[in-house]
PDB file of C-alpha atoms in Angstrom:
ATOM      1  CA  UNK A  14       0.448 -33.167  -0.794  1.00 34.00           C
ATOM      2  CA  UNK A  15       0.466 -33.293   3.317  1.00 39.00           C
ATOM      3  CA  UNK A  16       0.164 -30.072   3.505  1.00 62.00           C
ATOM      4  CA  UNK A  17      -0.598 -26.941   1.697  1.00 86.00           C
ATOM      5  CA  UNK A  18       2.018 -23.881   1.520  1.00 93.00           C
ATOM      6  CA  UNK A  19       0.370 -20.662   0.495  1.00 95.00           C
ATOM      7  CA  UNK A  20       3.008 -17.669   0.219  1.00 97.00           C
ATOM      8  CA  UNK A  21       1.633 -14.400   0.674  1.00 97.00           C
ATOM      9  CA  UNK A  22       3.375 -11.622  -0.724  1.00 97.00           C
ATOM     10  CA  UNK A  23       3.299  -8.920   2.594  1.00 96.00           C
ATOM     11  CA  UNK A  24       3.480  -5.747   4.077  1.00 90.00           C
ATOM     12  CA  UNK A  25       0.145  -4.829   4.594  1.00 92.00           C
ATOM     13  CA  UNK A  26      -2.480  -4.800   7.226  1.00 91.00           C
ATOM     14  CA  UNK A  27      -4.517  -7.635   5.152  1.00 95.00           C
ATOM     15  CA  UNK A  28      -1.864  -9.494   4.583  1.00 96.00           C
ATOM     16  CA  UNK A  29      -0.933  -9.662   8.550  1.00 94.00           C
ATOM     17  CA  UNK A  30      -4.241 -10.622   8.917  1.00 94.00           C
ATOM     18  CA  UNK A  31      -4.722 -12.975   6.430  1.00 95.00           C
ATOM     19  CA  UNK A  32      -1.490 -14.746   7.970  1.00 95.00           C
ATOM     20  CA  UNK A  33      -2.517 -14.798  11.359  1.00 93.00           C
ATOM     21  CA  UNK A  34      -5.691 -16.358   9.928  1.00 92.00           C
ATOM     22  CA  UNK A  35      -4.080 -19.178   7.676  1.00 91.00           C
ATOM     23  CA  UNK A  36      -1.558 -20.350  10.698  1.00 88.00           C
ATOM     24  CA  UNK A  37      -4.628 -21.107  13.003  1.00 79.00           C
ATOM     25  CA  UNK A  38      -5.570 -23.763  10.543  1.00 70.00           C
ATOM     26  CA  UNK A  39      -3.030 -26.610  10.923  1.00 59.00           C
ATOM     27  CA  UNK A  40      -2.854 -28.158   7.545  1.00 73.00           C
ATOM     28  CA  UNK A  41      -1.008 -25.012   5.700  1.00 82.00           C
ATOM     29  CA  UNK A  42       2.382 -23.596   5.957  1.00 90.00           C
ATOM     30  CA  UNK A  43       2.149 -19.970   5.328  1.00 94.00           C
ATOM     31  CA  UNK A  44       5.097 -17.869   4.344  1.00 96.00           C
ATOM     32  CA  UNK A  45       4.753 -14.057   4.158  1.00 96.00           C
ATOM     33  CA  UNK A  46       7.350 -11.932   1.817  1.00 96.00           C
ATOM     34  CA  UNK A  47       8.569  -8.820   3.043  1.00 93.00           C
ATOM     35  CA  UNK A  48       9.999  -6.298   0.214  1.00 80.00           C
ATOM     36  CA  UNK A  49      12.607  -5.268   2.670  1.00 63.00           C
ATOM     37  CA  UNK A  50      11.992  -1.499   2.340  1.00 56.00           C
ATOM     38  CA  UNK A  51      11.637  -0.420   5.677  1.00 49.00           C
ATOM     39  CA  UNK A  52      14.268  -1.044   8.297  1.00 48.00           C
ATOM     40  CA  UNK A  53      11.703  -1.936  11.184  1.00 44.00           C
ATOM     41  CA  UNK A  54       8.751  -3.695   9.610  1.00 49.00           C
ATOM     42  CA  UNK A  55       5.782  -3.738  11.961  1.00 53.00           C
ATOM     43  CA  UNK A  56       6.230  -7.411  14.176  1.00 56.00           C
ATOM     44  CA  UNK A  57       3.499  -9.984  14.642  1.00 66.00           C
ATOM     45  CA  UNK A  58       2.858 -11.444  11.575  1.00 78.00           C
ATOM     46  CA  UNK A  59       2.875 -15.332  12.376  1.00 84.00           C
ATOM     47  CA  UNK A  60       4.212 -18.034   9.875  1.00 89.00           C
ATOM     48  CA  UNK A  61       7.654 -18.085   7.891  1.00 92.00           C
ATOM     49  CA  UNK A  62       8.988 -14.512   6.950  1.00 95.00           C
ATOM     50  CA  UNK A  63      11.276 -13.691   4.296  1.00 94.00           C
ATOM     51  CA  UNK A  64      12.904  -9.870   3.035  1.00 91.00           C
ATOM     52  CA  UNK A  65      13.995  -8.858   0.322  1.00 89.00           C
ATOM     53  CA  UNK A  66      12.941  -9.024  -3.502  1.00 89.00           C
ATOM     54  CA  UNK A  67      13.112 -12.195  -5.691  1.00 95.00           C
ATOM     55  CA  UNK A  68      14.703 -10.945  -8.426  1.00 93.00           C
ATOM     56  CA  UNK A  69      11.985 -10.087 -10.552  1.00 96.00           C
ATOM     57  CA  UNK A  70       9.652 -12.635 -12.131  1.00 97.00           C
ATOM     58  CA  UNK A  71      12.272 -15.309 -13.293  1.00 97.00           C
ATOM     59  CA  UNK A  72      12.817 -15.620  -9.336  1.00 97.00           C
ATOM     60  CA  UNK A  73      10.048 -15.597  -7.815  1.00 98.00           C
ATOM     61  CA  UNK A  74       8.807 -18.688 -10.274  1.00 98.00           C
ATOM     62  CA  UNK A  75      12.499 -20.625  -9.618  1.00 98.00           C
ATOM     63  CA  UNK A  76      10.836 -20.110  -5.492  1.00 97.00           C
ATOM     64  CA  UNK A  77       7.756 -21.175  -6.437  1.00 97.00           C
ATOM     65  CA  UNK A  78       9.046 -24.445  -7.824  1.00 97.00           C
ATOM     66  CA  UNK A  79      11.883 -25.028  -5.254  1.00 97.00           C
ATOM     67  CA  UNK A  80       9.131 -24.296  -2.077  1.00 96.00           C
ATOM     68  CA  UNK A  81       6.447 -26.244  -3.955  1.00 95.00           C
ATOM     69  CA  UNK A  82       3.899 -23.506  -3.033  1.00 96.00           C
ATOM     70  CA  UNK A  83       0.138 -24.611  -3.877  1.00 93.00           C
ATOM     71  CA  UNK A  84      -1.016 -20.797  -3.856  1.00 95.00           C
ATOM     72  CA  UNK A  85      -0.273 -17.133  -4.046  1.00 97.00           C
ATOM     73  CA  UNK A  86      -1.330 -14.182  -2.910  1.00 98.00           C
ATOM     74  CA  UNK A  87      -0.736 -10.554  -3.466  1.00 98.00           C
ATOM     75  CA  UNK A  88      -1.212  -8.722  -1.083  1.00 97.00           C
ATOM     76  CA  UNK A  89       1.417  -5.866  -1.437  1.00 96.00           C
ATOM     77  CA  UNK A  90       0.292  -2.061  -1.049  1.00 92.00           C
ATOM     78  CA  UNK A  91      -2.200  -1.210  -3.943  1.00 93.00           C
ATOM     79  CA  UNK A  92       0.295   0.674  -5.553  1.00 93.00           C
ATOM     80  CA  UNK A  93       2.855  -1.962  -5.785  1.00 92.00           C
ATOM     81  CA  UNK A  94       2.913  -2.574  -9.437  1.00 93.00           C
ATOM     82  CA  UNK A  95       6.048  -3.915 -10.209  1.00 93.00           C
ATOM     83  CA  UNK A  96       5.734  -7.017  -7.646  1.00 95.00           C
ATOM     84  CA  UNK A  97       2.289  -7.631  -8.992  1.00 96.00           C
ATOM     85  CA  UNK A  98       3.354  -7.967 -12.411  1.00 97.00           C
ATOM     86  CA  UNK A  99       6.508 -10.294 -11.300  1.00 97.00           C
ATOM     87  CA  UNK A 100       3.700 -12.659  -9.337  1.00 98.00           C
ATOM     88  CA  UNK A 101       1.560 -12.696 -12.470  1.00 98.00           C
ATOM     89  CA  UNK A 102       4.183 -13.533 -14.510  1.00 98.00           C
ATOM     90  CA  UNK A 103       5.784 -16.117 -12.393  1.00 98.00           C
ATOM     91  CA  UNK A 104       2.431 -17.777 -10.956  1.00 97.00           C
ATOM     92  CA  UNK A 105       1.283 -18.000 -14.530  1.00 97.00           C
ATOM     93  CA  UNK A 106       4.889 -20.359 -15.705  1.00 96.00           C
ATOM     94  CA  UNK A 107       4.349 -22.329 -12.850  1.00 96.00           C
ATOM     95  CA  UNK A 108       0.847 -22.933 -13.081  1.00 96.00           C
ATOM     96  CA  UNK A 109      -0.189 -21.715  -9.622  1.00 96.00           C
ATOM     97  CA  UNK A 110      -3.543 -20.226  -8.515  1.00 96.00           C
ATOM     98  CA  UNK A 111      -2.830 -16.207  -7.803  1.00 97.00           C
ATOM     99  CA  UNK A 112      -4.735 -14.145  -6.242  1.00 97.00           C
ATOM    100  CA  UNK A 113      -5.498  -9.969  -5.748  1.00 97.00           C
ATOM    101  CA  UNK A 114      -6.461  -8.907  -2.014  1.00 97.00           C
ATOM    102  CA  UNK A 115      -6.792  -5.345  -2.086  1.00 96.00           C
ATOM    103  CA  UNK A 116      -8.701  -3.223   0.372  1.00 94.00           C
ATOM    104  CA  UNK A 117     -11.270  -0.950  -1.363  1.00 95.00           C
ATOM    105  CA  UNK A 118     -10.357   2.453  -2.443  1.00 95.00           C
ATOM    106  CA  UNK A 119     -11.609   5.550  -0.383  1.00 96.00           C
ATOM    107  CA  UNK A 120     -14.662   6.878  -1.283  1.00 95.00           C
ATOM    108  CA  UNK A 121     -15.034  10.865  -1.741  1.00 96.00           C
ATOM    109  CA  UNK A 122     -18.068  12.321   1.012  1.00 95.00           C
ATOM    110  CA  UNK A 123     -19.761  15.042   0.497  1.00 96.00           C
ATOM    111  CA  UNK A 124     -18.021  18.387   0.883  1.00 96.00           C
ATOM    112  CA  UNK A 125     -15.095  16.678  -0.466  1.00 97.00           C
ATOM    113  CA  UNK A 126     -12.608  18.618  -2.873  1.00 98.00           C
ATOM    114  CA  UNK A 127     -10.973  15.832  -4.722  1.00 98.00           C
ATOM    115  CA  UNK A 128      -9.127  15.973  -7.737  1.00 98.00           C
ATOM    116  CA  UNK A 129      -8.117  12.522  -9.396  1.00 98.00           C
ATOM    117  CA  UNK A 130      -5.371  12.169 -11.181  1.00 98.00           C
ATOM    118  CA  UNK A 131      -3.670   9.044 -13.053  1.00 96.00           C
ATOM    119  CA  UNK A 132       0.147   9.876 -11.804  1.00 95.00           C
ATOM    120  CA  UNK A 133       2.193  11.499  -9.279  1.00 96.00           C
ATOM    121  CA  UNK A 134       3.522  13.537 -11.897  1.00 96.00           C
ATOM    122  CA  UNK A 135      -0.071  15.005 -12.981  1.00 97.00           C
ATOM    123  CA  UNK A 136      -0.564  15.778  -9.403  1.00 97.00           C
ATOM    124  CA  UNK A 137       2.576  17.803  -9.155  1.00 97.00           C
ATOM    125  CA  UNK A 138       1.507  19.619 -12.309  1.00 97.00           C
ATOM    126  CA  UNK A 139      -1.884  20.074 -10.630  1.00 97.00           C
ATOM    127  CA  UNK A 140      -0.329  21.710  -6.957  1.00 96.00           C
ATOM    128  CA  UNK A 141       0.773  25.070  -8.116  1.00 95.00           C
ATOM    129  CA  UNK A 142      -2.996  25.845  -9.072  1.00 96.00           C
ATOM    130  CA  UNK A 143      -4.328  24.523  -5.944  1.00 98.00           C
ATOM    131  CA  UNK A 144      -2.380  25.786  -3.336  1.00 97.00           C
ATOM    132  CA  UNK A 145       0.918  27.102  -1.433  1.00 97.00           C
ATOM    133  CA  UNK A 146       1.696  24.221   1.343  1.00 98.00           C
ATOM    134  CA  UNK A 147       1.073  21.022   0.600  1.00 98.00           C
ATOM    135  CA  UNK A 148       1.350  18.375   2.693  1.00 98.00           C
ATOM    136  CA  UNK A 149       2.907  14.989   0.626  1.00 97.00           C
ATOM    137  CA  UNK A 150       1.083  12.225   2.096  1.00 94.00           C
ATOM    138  CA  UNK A 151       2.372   9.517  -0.685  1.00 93.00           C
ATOM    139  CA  UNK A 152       5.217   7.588   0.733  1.00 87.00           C
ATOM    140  CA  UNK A 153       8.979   8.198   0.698  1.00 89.00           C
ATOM    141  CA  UNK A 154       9.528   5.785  -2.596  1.00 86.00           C
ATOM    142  CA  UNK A 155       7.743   8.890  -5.043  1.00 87.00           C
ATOM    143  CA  UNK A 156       9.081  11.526  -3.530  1.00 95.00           C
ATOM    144  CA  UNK A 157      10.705  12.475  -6.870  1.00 95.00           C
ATOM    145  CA  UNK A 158       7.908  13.171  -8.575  1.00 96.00           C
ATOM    146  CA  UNK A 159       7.644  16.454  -6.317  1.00 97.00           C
ATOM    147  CA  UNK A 160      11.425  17.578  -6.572  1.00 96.00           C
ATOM    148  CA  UNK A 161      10.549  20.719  -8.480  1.00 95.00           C
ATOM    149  CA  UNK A 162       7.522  21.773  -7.490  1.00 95.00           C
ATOM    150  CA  UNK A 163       8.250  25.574  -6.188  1.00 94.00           C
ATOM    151  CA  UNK A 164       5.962  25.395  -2.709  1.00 96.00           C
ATOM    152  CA  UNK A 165       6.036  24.206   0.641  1.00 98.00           C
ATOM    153  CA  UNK A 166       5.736  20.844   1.209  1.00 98.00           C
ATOM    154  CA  UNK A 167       5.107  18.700   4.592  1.00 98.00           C
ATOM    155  CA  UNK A 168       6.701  15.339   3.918  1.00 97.00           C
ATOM    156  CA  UNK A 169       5.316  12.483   6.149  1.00 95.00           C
ATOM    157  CA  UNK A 170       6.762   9.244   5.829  1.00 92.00           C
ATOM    158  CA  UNK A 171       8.000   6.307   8.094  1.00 90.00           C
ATOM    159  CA  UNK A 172      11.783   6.410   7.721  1.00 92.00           C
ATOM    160  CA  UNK A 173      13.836   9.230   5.794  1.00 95.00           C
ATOM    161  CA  UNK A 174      13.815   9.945   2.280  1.00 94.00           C
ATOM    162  CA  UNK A 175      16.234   9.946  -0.421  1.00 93.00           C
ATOM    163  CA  UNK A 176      16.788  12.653  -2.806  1.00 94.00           C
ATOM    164  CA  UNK A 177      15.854  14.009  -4.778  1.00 96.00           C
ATOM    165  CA  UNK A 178      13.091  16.347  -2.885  1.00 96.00           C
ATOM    166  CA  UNK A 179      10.902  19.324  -3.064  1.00 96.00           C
ATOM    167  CA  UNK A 180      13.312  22.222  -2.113  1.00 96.00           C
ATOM    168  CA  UNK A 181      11.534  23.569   0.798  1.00 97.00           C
ATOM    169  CA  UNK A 182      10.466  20.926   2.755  1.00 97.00           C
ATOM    170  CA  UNK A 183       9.792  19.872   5.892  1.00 97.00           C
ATOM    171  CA  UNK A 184      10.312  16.084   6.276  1.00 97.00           C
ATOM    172  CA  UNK A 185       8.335  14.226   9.160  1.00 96.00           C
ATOM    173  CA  UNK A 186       8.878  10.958  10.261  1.00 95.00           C
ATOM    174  CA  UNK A 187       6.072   8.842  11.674  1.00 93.00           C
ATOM    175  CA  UNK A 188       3.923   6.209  11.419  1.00 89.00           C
ATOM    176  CA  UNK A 189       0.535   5.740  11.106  1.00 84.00           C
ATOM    177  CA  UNK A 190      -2.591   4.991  12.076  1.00 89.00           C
ATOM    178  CA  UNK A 191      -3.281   8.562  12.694  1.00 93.00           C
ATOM    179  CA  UNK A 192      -5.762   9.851  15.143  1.00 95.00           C
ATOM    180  CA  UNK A 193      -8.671  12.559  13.767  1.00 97.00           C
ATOM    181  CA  UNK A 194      -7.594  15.290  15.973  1.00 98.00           C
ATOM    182  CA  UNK A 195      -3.951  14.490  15.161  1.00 97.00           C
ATOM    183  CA  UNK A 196      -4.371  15.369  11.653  1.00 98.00           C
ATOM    184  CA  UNK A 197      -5.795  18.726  12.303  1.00 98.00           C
ATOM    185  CA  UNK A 198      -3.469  19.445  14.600  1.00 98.00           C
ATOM    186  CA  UNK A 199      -0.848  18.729  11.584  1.00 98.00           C
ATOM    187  CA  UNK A 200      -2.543  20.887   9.393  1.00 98.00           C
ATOM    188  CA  UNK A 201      -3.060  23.694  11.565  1.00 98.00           C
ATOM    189  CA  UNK A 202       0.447  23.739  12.189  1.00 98.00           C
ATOM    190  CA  UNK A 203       1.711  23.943   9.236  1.00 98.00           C
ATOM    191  CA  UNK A 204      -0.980  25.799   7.853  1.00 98.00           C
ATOM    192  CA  UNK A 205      -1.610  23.250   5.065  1.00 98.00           C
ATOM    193  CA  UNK A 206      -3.874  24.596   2.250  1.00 98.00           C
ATOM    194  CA  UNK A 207      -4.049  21.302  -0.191  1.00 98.00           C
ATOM    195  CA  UNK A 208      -3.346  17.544   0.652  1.00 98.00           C
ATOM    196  CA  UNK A 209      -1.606  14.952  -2.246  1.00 98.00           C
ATOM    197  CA  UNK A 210      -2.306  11.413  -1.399  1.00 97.00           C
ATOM    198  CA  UNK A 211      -2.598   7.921  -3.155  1.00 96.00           C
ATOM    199  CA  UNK A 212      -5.893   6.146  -3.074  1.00 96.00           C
ATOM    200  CA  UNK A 213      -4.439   3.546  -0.242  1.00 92.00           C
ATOM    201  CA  UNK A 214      -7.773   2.859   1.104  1.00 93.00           C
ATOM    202  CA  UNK A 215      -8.225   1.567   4.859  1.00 89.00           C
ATOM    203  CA  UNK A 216      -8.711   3.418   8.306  1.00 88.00           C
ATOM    204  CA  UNK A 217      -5.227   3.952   9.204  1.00 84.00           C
ATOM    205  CA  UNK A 218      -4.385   6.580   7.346  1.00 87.00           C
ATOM    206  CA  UNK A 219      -8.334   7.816   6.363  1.00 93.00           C
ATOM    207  CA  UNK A 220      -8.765  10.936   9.521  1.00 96.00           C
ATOM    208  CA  UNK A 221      -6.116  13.108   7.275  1.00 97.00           C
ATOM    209  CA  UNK A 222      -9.222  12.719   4.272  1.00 98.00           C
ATOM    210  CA  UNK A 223     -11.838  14.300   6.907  1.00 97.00           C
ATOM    211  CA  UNK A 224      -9.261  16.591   8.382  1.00 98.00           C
ATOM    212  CA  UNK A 225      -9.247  18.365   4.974  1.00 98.00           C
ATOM    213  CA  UNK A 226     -13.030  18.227   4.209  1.00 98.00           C
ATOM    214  CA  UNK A 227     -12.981  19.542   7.510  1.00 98.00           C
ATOM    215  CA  UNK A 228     -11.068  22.666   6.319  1.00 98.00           C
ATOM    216  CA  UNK A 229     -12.637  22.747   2.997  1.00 98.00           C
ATOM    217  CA  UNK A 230      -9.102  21.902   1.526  1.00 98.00           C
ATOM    218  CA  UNK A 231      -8.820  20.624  -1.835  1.00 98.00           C
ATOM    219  CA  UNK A 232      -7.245  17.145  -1.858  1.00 98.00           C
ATOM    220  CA  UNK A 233      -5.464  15.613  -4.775  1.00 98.00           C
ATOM    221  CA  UNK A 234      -5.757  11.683  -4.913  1.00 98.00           C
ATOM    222  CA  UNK A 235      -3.619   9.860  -7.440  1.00 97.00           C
ATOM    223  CA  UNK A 236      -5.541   6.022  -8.866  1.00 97.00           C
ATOM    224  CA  UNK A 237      -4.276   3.133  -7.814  1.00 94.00           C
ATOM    225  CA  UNK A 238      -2.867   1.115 -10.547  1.00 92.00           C
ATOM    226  CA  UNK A 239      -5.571  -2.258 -11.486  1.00 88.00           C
ATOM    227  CA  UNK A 240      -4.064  -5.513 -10.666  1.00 87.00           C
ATOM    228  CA  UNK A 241      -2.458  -7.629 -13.514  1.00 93.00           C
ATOM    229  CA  UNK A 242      -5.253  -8.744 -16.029  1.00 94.00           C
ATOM    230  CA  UNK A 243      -6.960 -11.700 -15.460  1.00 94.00           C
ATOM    231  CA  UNK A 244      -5.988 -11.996 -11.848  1.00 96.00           C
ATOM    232  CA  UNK A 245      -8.790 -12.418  -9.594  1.00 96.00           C
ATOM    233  CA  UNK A 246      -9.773 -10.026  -6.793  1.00 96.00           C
ATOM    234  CA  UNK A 247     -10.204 -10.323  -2.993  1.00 97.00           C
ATOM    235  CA  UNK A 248     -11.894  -7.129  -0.946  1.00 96.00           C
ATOM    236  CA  UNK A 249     -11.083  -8.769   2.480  1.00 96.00           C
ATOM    237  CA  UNK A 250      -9.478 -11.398   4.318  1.00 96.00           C
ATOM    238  CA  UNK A 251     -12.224 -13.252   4.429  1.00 96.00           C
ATOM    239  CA  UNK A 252     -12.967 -13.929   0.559  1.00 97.00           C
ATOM    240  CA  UNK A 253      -9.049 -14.569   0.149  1.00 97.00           C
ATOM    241  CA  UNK A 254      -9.624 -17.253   2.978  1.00 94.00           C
ATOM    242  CA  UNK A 255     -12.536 -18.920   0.850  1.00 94.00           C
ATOM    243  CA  UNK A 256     -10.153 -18.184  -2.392  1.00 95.00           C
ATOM    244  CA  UNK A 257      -7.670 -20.528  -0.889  1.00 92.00           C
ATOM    245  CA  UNK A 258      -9.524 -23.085   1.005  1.00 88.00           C
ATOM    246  CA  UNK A 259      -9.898 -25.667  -1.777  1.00 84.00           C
ATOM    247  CA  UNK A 260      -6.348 -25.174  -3.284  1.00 69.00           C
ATOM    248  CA  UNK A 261      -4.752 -25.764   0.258  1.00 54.00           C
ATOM    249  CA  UNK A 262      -6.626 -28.537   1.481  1.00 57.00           C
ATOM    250  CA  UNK A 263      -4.650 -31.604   2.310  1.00 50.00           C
ATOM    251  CA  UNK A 264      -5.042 -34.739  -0.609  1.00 44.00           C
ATOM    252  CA  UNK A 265      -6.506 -36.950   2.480  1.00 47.00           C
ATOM    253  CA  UNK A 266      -8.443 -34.350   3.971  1.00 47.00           C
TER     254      UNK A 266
END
């Protein structure tokens, strides 16, 4: 092998990173997968880009074999199960090293009011008892889960959701990172009494988190799914960097 092509399956801040990264070193070819989900995918991420799905597990081995890619890495959104199932599943046909980088979870602080729950759907069981206005910080894909829950809800997401949806709404669209004093500006506003969130981890969307301990709110925050047994995990950039280095290194190297 001349050189070593490591696809990295995207749309993260790590996985920008780790791309920007892996194209400073001259020996690897670096492709980054896009799911294709949002219109205007933040820009910058160096390398070869594609969009759009594979076609489940069957194609994302038959691209595997056809790009003769030495390594793979996941490093969708923690709570992109169904992608990190289709990479174990292909990686392991094709006999190519696969790895997990996910940024650590968030960690509760004292004066928190968290409530952890396994599922959107136990969180919207669990509003009603915990407040009148929630604000729906989970992402326009699981929106659903919410459609008839009988409160307010502020819905923040980066592009505008599908039905079906929570009745009374208001729908926001921005994106994120999201300054401290923006966030209790956006609960003031809307006089917000309990938060709903997934456990994303990272700083860009963490000042909402203090916001609420801030206000004493109670916060629900819904597990992130594990990756795919027997995949190995990466915390940061910097251990999926050392992950890779010996699969990727040129045979003459």
């Amino acid at each position: 092998m001349t050189e070593g092509h490591v696809l990295i399956l995207g749309g993260t801040t790590e996985a920008r990173s780790l791309a920007e990264l892996l194209c400073g070193q001259s020996a690897l070819r670096v492709t980054t997968s896009l799911a294709g989900r949002t219109a205007a995918p933040r820009g910058g991420t160096p390398g070869a880009i594609r969009s759009g799905g594979f076609g489940g597990a069957d194609g994302l081995a038959a691209w595997l074999r056809e790009h003769r890619v030495a390594a793979v890495v996941d490093a969708t959104h923690p709570f992109a199960a169904a992608i990190s199932a289709h990479a174990a599943d292909a990686a392991a046909r094709r006999g190519v090293p696969l790895l997990a980088l996910r940024r650590p979870g968030w960690t509760a602080a004292p004066g928190d009011r968290w409530h952890r729950t396994d599922s959107l759907a136990e969180a919207a069981d669990l509003l009603p008892r915990l407040g009148a206005r929630a604000f729906l910080s989970t992402g326009r894909q699981d929106l659903a889960a919410f459609a008839a829950v009988d409160l307010f809800c502020l819905i923040r997401c980066v592009e505008p959701p599908a039905a079906p949806l929570p009745a009374r709404r208001h729908v926001l669209l921005a994106r994120g990172p999201f300054t401290l004093d923006a966030e209790r500006a956006l609960l003031r506003e809307h006089r917000i009494d309990v938060l709903v969130t997934k456990d994303s981890g990272g700083e860009a969307t963490a000042a909402k988190l203090t916001a609420a301990r801030e206000r004493s709110l109670p916060v629900v925050v819904v597990r992130r799914p594990p990756p795919p047994p027997g995949v190995p995990l990466a915390t940061t950039v910097a251990q999926a960097a050392s992950w890779l280095a010996p699969l990727t290194r040129p045979a003459n190297a």
